[in-house]
């Protein structure tokens, strides 16, 4: 029996070592990884003004760019921006291609099942766009019964409009096509992010005006990251909390939107 036990000792030791290594690797929090690398890998589209886009010099700028830089600074690391298409950005995060996404990602129950989120850093709402000479006032989807409402493919607003089957939903591949049809009178209204309305009207050069925000279309935006990183979650939330307390978030919001959108009710 003694010889049998001796033969099993190396095997047992190796097995225990593998278990310890595997447990240690699994327990490594994203915060430790980021701190060790000295870099926070941040994904964004880079084509979504005024949140993130490239200026005439090819440099990324926008509200989300500044928020991401501020968060990285409070974590004590450098920001490394990775631009990617929206269609694959959430899958890329889950696959570990980057550490976080800072790109107006709405906090939804479905997304929270597979990702963790920071606390909200900005709030928005679904808001109507109408033709400038259209004097009708729509305050809810019920007011749009039988009318055509345009939304952009892949946006949260597709499902929102679908909740009212009396509304004639028109889905467009992009916002420019949506707004063009609205200006031409082919649809009655368009639905978009409240934070985008001012920018869209200014840069489309079309005769449009902002309408009312739609009840039920409120959105909280947070910073998503992979599940199982409690230290990282606390560090990011602490960073956002500090930015809220010292006025950084409000200052950035006023700079890019002309109003404080960092609380549920804009001031």
mmCIF file of C-alpha atoms in Angstrom:
data_model
loop_
_atom_site.group_PDB
_atom_site.id
_atom_site.type_symbol
_atom_site.label_atom_id
_atom_site.label_comp_id
_atom_site.label_asym_id
_atom_site.label_seq_id
_atom_site.Cartn_x
_atom_site.Cartn_y
_atom_site.Cartn_z
ATOM 1 C CA UNK A 1 0.000 0.000 0.000
ATOM 2 C CA UNK A 2 2.882 2.349 0.752
ATOM 3 C CA UNK A 3 4.182 2.038 -2.792
ATOM 4 C CA UNK A 4 0.696 2.650 -4.199
ATOM 5 C CA UNK A 5 0.330 5.831 -2.163
ATOM 6 C CA UNK A 6 3.739 7.051 -3.303
ATOM 7 C CA UNK A 7 2.799 6.639 -6.948
ATOM 8 C CA UNK A 8 -0.319 8.755 -6.434
ATOM 9 C CA UNK A 9 1.439 11.645 -4.625
ATOM 10 C CA UNK A 10 2.917 13.302 -7.771
ATOM 11 C CA UNK A 11 -0.379 12.919 -9.607
ATOM 12 C CA UNK A 12 -2.327 14.359 -6.691
ATOM 13 C CA UNK A 13 0.090 17.261 -6.337
ATOM 14 C CA UNK A 14 -0.118 18.072 -10.036
ATOM 15 C CA UNK A 15 -3.918 17.921 -9.949
ATOM 16 C CA UNK A 16 -4.079 20.260 -6.974
ATOM 17 C CA UNK A 17 -1.643 22.659 -8.662
ATOM 18 C CA UNK A 18 -3.800 22.745 -11.811
ATOM 19 C CA UNK A 19 -6.867 23.455 -9.710
ATOM 20 C CA UNK A 20 -5.123 26.309 -7.908
ATOM 21 C CA UNK A 21 -3.880 27.819 -11.175
ATOM 22 C CA UNK A 22 -7.286 27.483 -12.810
ATOM 23 C CA UNK A 23 -9.032 29.017 -9.791
ATOM 24 C CA UNK A 24 -6.505 31.858 -9.675
ATOM 25 C CA UNK A 25 -6.928 32.600 -13.380
ATOM 26 C CA UNK A 26 -10.684 32.538 -13.050
ATOM 27 C CA UNK A 27 -10.542 34.841 -10.037
ATOM 28 C CA UNK A 28 -8.442 37.505 -11.783
ATOM 29 C CA UNK A 29 -10.579 40.613 -11.800
ATOM 30 C CA UNK A 30 -10.639 42.868 -14.849
ATOM 31 C CA UNK A 31 -9.409 45.725 -12.680
ATOM 32 C CA UNK A 32 -6.162 43.820 -11.976
ATOM 33 C CA UNK A 33 -5.736 43.063 -15.678
ATOM 34 C CA UNK A 34 -6.307 46.679 -16.671
ATOM 35 C CA UNK A 35 -4.010 48.014 -13.942
ATOM 36 C CA UNK A 36 -1.262 45.567 -14.940
ATOM 37 C CA UNK A 37 -1.536 46.568 -18.611
ATOM 38 C CA UNK A 38 -1.812 50.250 -17.747
ATOM 39 C CA UNK A 39 -4.435 50.584 -20.469
ATOM 40 C CA UNK A 40 -8.244 50.522 -20.621
ATOM 41 C CA UNK A 41 -9.389 49.187 -24.008
ATOM 42 C CA UNK A 42 -12.498 51.163 -24.962
ATOM 43 C CA UNK A 43 -14.769 50.253 -27.859
ATOM 44 C CA UNK A 44 -16.957 52.752 -29.708
ATOM 45 C CA UNK A 45 -18.287 53.253 -33.207
ATOM 46 C CA UNK A 46 -16.365 56.423 -33.973
ATOM 47 C CA UNK A 47 -19.111 57.391 -36.419
ATOM 48 C CA UNK A 48 -21.806 58.506 -33.981
ATOM 49 C CA UNK A 49 -21.695 62.295 -33.502
ATOM 50 C CA UNK A 50 -21.951 64.084 -31.172
ATOM 51 C CA UNK A 51 -21.005 61.121 -28.958
ATOM 52 C CA UNK A 52 -17.979 59.731 -30.786
ATOM 53 C CA UNK A 53 -16.674 60.678 -34.218
ATOM 54 C CA UNK A 54 -13.463 61.716 -35.969
ATOM 55 C CA UNK A 55 -12.750 65.399 -36.472
ATOM 56 C CA UNK A 56 -11.031 66.953 -39.477
ATOM 57 C CA UNK A 57 -7.671 65.838 -38.097
ATOM 58 C CA UNK A 58 -8.830 62.246 -37.805
ATOM 59 C CA UNK A 59 -8.899 62.361 -34.006
ATOM 60 C CA UNK A 60 -11.771 60.922 -31.987
ATOM 61 C CA UNK A 61 -13.882 63.441 -30.150
ATOM 62 C CA UNK A 62 -17.353 63.719 -28.652
ATOM 63 C CA UNK A 63 -19.188 63.388 -25.360
ATOM 64 C CA UNK A 64 -18.530 59.661 -24.910
ATOM 65 C CA UNK A 65 -14.867 60.098 -25.845
ATOM 66 C CA UNK A 66 -14.444 62.641 -23.048
ATOM 67 C CA UNK A 67 -16.345 60.460 -20.561
ATOM 68 C CA UNK A 68 -14.147 57.471 -21.445
ATOM 69 C CA UNK A 69 -10.961 59.501 -20.998
ATOM 70 C CA UNK A 70 -12.146 60.766 -17.613
ATOM 71 C CA UNK A 71 -13.011 57.249 -16.393
ATOM 72 C CA UNK A 72 -9.632 55.881 -17.523
ATOM 73 C CA UNK A 73 -7.826 58.730 -15.763
ATOM 74 C CA UNK A 74 -9.636 57.966 -12.505
ATOM 75 C CA UNK A 75 -8.647 54.309 -12.845
ATOM 76 C CA UNK A 76 -5.052 55.448 -13.210
ATOM 77 C CA UNK A 77 -4.593 54.036 -16.736
ATOM 78 C CA UNK A 78 -4.437 55.288 -20.317
ATOM 79 C CA UNK A 79 -7.419 55.023 -22.696
ATOM 80 C CA UNK A 80 -6.979 52.937 -25.822
ATOM 81 C CA UNK A 81 -9.822 53.460 -28.289
ATOM 82 C CA UNK A 82 -10.959 50.680 -30.606
ATOM 83 C CA UNK A 83 -13.525 51.614 -33.245
ATOM 84 C CA UNK A 84 -15.898 48.940 -34.476
ATOM 85 C CA UNK A 85 -19.340 48.643 -36.042
ATOM 86 C CA UNK A 86 -22.338 48.642 -33.738
ATOM 87 C CA UNK A 87 -23.614 45.349 -35.145
ATOM 88 C CA UNK A 88 -20.743 43.433 -33.557
ATOM 89 C CA UNK A 89 -19.767 45.599 -30.633
ATOM 90 C CA UNK A 90 -21.574 43.675 -27.861
ATOM 91 C CA UNK A 91 -20.329 40.320 -29.149
ATOM 92 C CA UNK A 92 -16.814 41.747 -29.312
ATOM 93 C CA UNK A 93 -17.014 42.737 -25.661
ATOM 94 C CA UNK A 94 -18.160 39.261 -24.653
ATOM 95 C CA UNK A 95 -15.289 37.776 -26.673
ATOM 96 C CA UNK A 96 -12.755 39.914 -24.790
ATOM 97 C CA UNK A 97 -11.680 42.054 -27.746
ATOM 98 C CA UNK A 98 -11.914 45.101 -25.499
ATOM 99 C CA UNK A 99 -12.607 45.867 -21.828
ATOM 100 C CA UNK A 100 -15.588 48.238 -22.003
ATOM 101 C CA UNK A 101 -17.912 49.971 -24.432
ATOM 102 C CA UNK A 102 -18.575 53.701 -24.100
ATOM 103 C CA UNK A 103 -21.042 54.327 -26.914
ATOM 104 C CA UNK A 104 -24.493 55.218 -25.535
ATOM 105 C CA UNK A 105 -25.305 51.619 -24.648
ATOM 106 C CA UNK A 106 -28.779 51.485 -23.124
ATOM 107 C CA UNK A 107 -29.139 49.441 -19.950
ATOM 108 C CA UNK A 108 -31.789 46.828 -20.731
ATOM 109 C CA UNK A 109 -32.881 43.634 -18.939
ATOM 110 C CA UNK A 110 -31.800 41.509 -21.916
ATOM 111 C CA UNK A 111 -28.295 42.996 -21.971
ATOM 112 C CA UNK A 112 -27.955 42.680 -18.196
ATOM 113 C CA UNK A 113 -28.433 38.934 -18.521
ATOM 114 C CA UNK A 114 -25.101 38.605 -20.339
ATOM 115 C CA UNK A 115 -23.160 41.731 -19.316
ATOM 116 C CA UNK A 116 -22.623 43.866 -16.239
ATOM 117 C CA UNK A 117 -23.153 47.626 -16.396
ATOM 118 C CA UNK A 118 -21.877 50.625 -14.542
ATOM 119 C CA UNK A 119 -24.378 52.959 -12.963
ATOM 120 C CA UNK A 120 -26.000 55.275 -15.553
ATOM 121 C CA UNK A 121 -23.865 58.238 -16.587
ATOM 122 C CA UNK A 122 -26.404 59.856 -18.906
ATOM 123 C CA UNK A 123 -30.157 59.701 -19.489
ATOM 124 C CA UNK A 124 -32.168 60.165 -22.643
ATOM 125 C CA UNK A 125 -35.611 59.592 -24.122
ATOM 126 C CA UNK A 126 -37.242 58.751 -27.414
ATOM 127 C CA UNK A 127 -38.177 62.056 -29.025
ATOM 128 C CA UNK A 128 -40.138 62.871 -32.151
ATOM 129 C CA UNK A 129 -38.919 64.840 -35.128
ATOM 130 C CA UNK A 130 -41.469 66.636 -37.293
ATOM 131 C CA UNK A 131 -41.507 68.904 -40.309
ATOM 132 C CA UNK A 132 -41.072 72.532 -39.400
ATOM 133 C CA UNK A 133 -44.423 73.525 -40.931
ATOM 134 C CA UNK A 134 -46.306 70.649 -39.259
ATOM 135 C CA UNK A 135 -48.301 72.227 -36.415
ATOM 136 C CA UNK A 136 -49.683 68.941 -35.054
ATOM 137 C CA UNK A 137 -48.713 68.069 -31.479
ATOM 138 C CA UNK A 138 -48.045 64.408 -30.763
ATOM 139 C CA UNK A 139 -47.464 63.612 -27.101
ATOM 140 C CA UNK A 140 -47.691 59.814 -27.202
ATOM 141 C CA UNK A 141 -47.746 56.910 -29.610
ATOM 142 C CA UNK A 142 -51.539 56.873 -29.256
ATOM 143 C CA UNK A 143 -51.611 60.304 -30.884
ATOM 144 C CA UNK A 144 -49.883 58.781 -33.924
ATOM 145 C CA UNK A 145 -52.576 56.191 -34.588
ATOM 146 C CA UNK A 146 -52.796 55.441 -38.307
ATOM 147 C CA UNK A 147 -49.782 57.645 -39.101
ATOM 148 C CA UNK A 148 -46.355 56.710 -40.448
ATOM 149 C CA UNK A 149 -43.419 56.921 -38.026
ATOM 150 C CA UNK A 150 -39.852 56.355 -39.196
ATOM 151 C CA UNK A 151 -37.149 54.713 -37.085
ATOM 152 C CA UNK A 152 -33.630 53.513 -37.830
ATOM 153 C CA UNK A 153 -32.948 49.792 -38.143
ATOM 154 C CA UNK A 154 -31.345 48.251 -35.051
ATOM 155 C CA UNK A 155 -32.403 51.047 -32.700
ATOM 156 C CA UNK A 156 -34.402 50.565 -29.497
ATOM 157 C CA UNK A 157 -37.190 52.566 -31.096
ATOM 158 C CA UNK A 158 -38.218 49.760 -33.439
ATOM 159 C CA UNK A 159 -39.536 47.723 -30.508
ATOM 160 C CA UNK A 160 -40.968 50.820 -28.857
ATOM 161 C CA UNK A 161 -43.155 51.682 -31.857
ATOM 162 C CA UNK A 162 -44.163 48.033 -32.225
ATOM 163 C CA UNK A 163 -45.862 48.224 -28.824
ATOM 164 C CA UNK A 164 -48.601 50.238 -30.523
ATOM 165 C CA UNK A 165 -49.829 48.293 -33.520
ATOM 166 C CA UNK A 166 -52.021 51.170 -34.635
ATOM 167 C CA UNK A 167 -48.909 53.100 -35.640
ATOM 168 C CA UNK A 168 -47.571 52.470 -39.149
ATOM 169 C CA UNK A 169 -43.916 51.619 -38.501
ATOM 170 C CA UNK A 170 -41.411 52.516 -41.229
ATOM 171 C CA UNK A 171 -37.883 51.116 -40.713
ATOM 172 C CA UNK A 172 -34.912 52.745 -42.471
ATOM 173 C CA UNK A 173 -31.331 51.491 -42.916
ATOM 174 C CA UNK A 174 -29.973 54.802 -41.684
ATOM 175 C CA UNK A 175 -30.973 58.124 -40.161
ATOM 176 C CA UNK A 176 -30.323 60.221 -43.315
ATOM 177 C CA UNK A 177 -32.905 58.224 -45.297
ATOM 178 C CA UNK A 178 -35.361 58.510 -42.413
ATOM 179 C CA UNK A 179 -35.063 62.286 -42.165
ATOM 180 C CA UNK A 180 -35.132 62.741 -45.932
ATOM 181 C CA UNK A 181 -38.481 60.952 -46.174
ATOM 182 C CA UNK A 182 -39.803 62.976 -43.256
ATOM 183 C CA UNK A 183 -38.866 66.277 -44.899
ATOM 184 C CA UNK A 184 -40.447 65.093 -48.154
ATOM 185 C CA UNK A 185 -43.714 64.236 -46.410
ATOM 186 C CA UNK A 186 -43.535 60.503 -47.036
ATOM 187 C CA UNK A 187 -43.821 59.855 -43.292
ATOM 188 C CA UNK A 188 -45.494 61.898 -40.551
ATOM 189 C CA UNK A 189 -42.780 61.821 -37.883
ATOM 190 C CA UNK A 190 -39.438 60.253 -37.030
ATOM 191 C CA UNK A 191 -38.306 58.905 -33.675
ATOM 192 C CA UNK A 192 -34.767 59.356 -32.387
ATOM 193 C CA UNK A 193 -32.601 59.940 -29.319
ATOM 194 C CA UNK A 194 -33.423 63.214 -27.539
ATOM 195 C CA UNK A 195 -29.697 63.922 -27.251
ATOM 196 C CA UNK A 196 -29.307 63.635 -31.024
ATOM 197 C CA UNK A 197 -32.191 65.890 -32.078
ATOM 198 C CA UNK A 198 -30.387 69.227 -31.983
ATOM 199 C CA UNK A 199 -27.405 67.825 -33.871
ATOM 200 C CA UNK A 200 -29.571 66.092 -36.475
ATOM 201 C CA UNK A 201 -31.626 69.189 -37.230
ATOM 202 C CA UNK A 202 -28.540 71.387 -37.503
ATOM 203 C CA UNK A 203 -26.538 69.064 -39.739
ATOM 204 C CA UNK A 204 -29.296 67.648 -41.939
ATOM 205 C CA UNK A 205 -30.067 71.120 -43.330
ATOM 206 C CA UNK A 206 -33.678 69.997 -43.637
ATOM 207 C CA UNK A 207 -36.804 71.933 -42.547
ATOM 208 C CA UNK A 208 -37.364 69.917 -39.357
ATOM 209 C CA UNK A 209 -38.194 70.691 -35.745
ATOM 210 C CA UNK A 210 -38.109 68.766 -32.459
ATOM 211 C CA UNK A 211 -41.349 67.242 -31.216
ATOM 212 C CA UNK A 212 -42.299 65.769 -27.850
ATOM 213 C CA UNK A 213 -40.571 62.975 -25.946
ATOM 214 C CA UNK A 214 -42.593 59.766 -25.963
ATOM 215 C CA UNK A 215 -43.658 58.149 -22.650
ATOM 216 C CA UNK A 216 -42.043 54.755 -22.261
ATOM 217 C CA UNK A 217 -38.990 55.710 -24.287
ATOM 218 C CA UNK A 218 -36.768 56.736 -21.395
ATOM 219 C CA UNK A 219 -33.261 55.276 -21.541
ATOM 220 C CA UNK A 220 -30.395 54.971 -19.066
ATOM 221 C CA UNK A 221 -26.928 54.658 -20.603
ATOM 222 C CA UNK A 222 -24.123 52.834 -18.830
ATOM 223 C CA UNK A 223 -20.706 51.316 -19.462
ATOM 224 C CA UNK A 224 -20.940 47.546 -20.071
ATOM 225 C CA UNK A 225 -18.201 45.007 -19.281
ATOM 226 C CA UNK A 226 -17.956 41.248 -18.848
ATOM 227 C CA UNK A 227 -19.618 39.636 -15.861
ATOM 228 C CA UNK A 228 -17.700 38.425 -12.809
ATOM 229 C CA UNK A 229 -15.515 41.506 -12.185
ATOM 230 C CA UNK A 230 -16.728 43.039 -8.892
ATOM 231 C CA UNK A 231 -13.549 45.049 -8.241
ATOM 232 C CA UNK A 232 -13.708 46.585 -11.694
ATOM 233 C CA UNK A 233 -17.416 47.327 -11.286
ATOM 234 C CA UNK A 234 -16.765 49.195 -8.035
ATOM 235 C CA UNK A 235 -13.847 51.132 -9.514
ATOM 236 C CA UNK A 236 -15.859 52.279 -12.538
ATOM 237 C CA UNK A 237 -18.858 53.223 -10.403
ATOM 238 C CA UNK A 238 -16.573 55.126 -8.026
ATOM 239 C CA UNK A 239 -15.105 56.970 -11.019
ATOM 240 C CA UNK A 240 -18.538 57.931 -12.334
ATOM 241 C CA UNK A 241 -19.672 58.898 -8.833
ATOM 242 C CA UNK A 242 -16.675 61.188 -8.455
ATOM 243 C CA UNK A 243 -17.321 62.735 -11.867
ATOM 244 C CA UNK A 244 -20.899 63.388 -10.831
ATOM 245 C CA UNK A 245 -19.905 64.940 -7.513
ATOM 246 C CA UNK A 246 -17.140 67.179 -8.829
ATOM 247 C CA UNK A 247 -19.284 68.427 -11.736
ATOM 248 C CA UNK A 248 -17.304 66.781 -14.548
ATOM 249 C CA UNK A 249 -20.314 64.953 -15.996
ATOM 250 C CA UNK A 250 -22.519 68.036 -15.908
ATOM 251 C CA UNK A 251 -19.792 70.160 -17.489
ATOM 252 C CA UNK A 252 -19.357 67.691 -20.369
ATOM 253 C CA UNK A 253 -23.113 67.459 -20.855
ATOM 254 C CA UNK A 254 -23.478 71.247 -20.997
ATOM 255 C CA UNK A 255 -20.564 71.423 -23.450
ATOM 256 C CA UNK A 256 -21.987 68.893 -25.894
ATOM 257 C CA UNK A 257 -25.765 69.203 -25.435
ATOM 258 C CA UNK A 258 -26.391 72.579 -23.822
ATOM 259 C CA UNK A 259 -28.314 70.954 -20.958
ATOM 260 C CA UNK A 260 -27.673 68.651 -18.017
ATOM 261 C CA UNK A 261 -28.570 65.144 -19.190
ATOM 262 C CA UNK A 262 -26.753 63.369 -16.364
ATOM 263 C CA UNK A 263 -29.870 63.135 -14.201
ATOM 264 C CA UNK A 264 -33.195 61.460 -15.072
ATOM 265 C CA UNK A 265 -34.888 64.858 -15.443
ATOM 266 C CA UNK A 266 -32.741 67.350 -17.424
ATOM 267 C CA UNK A 267 -32.098 70.634 -15.688
#
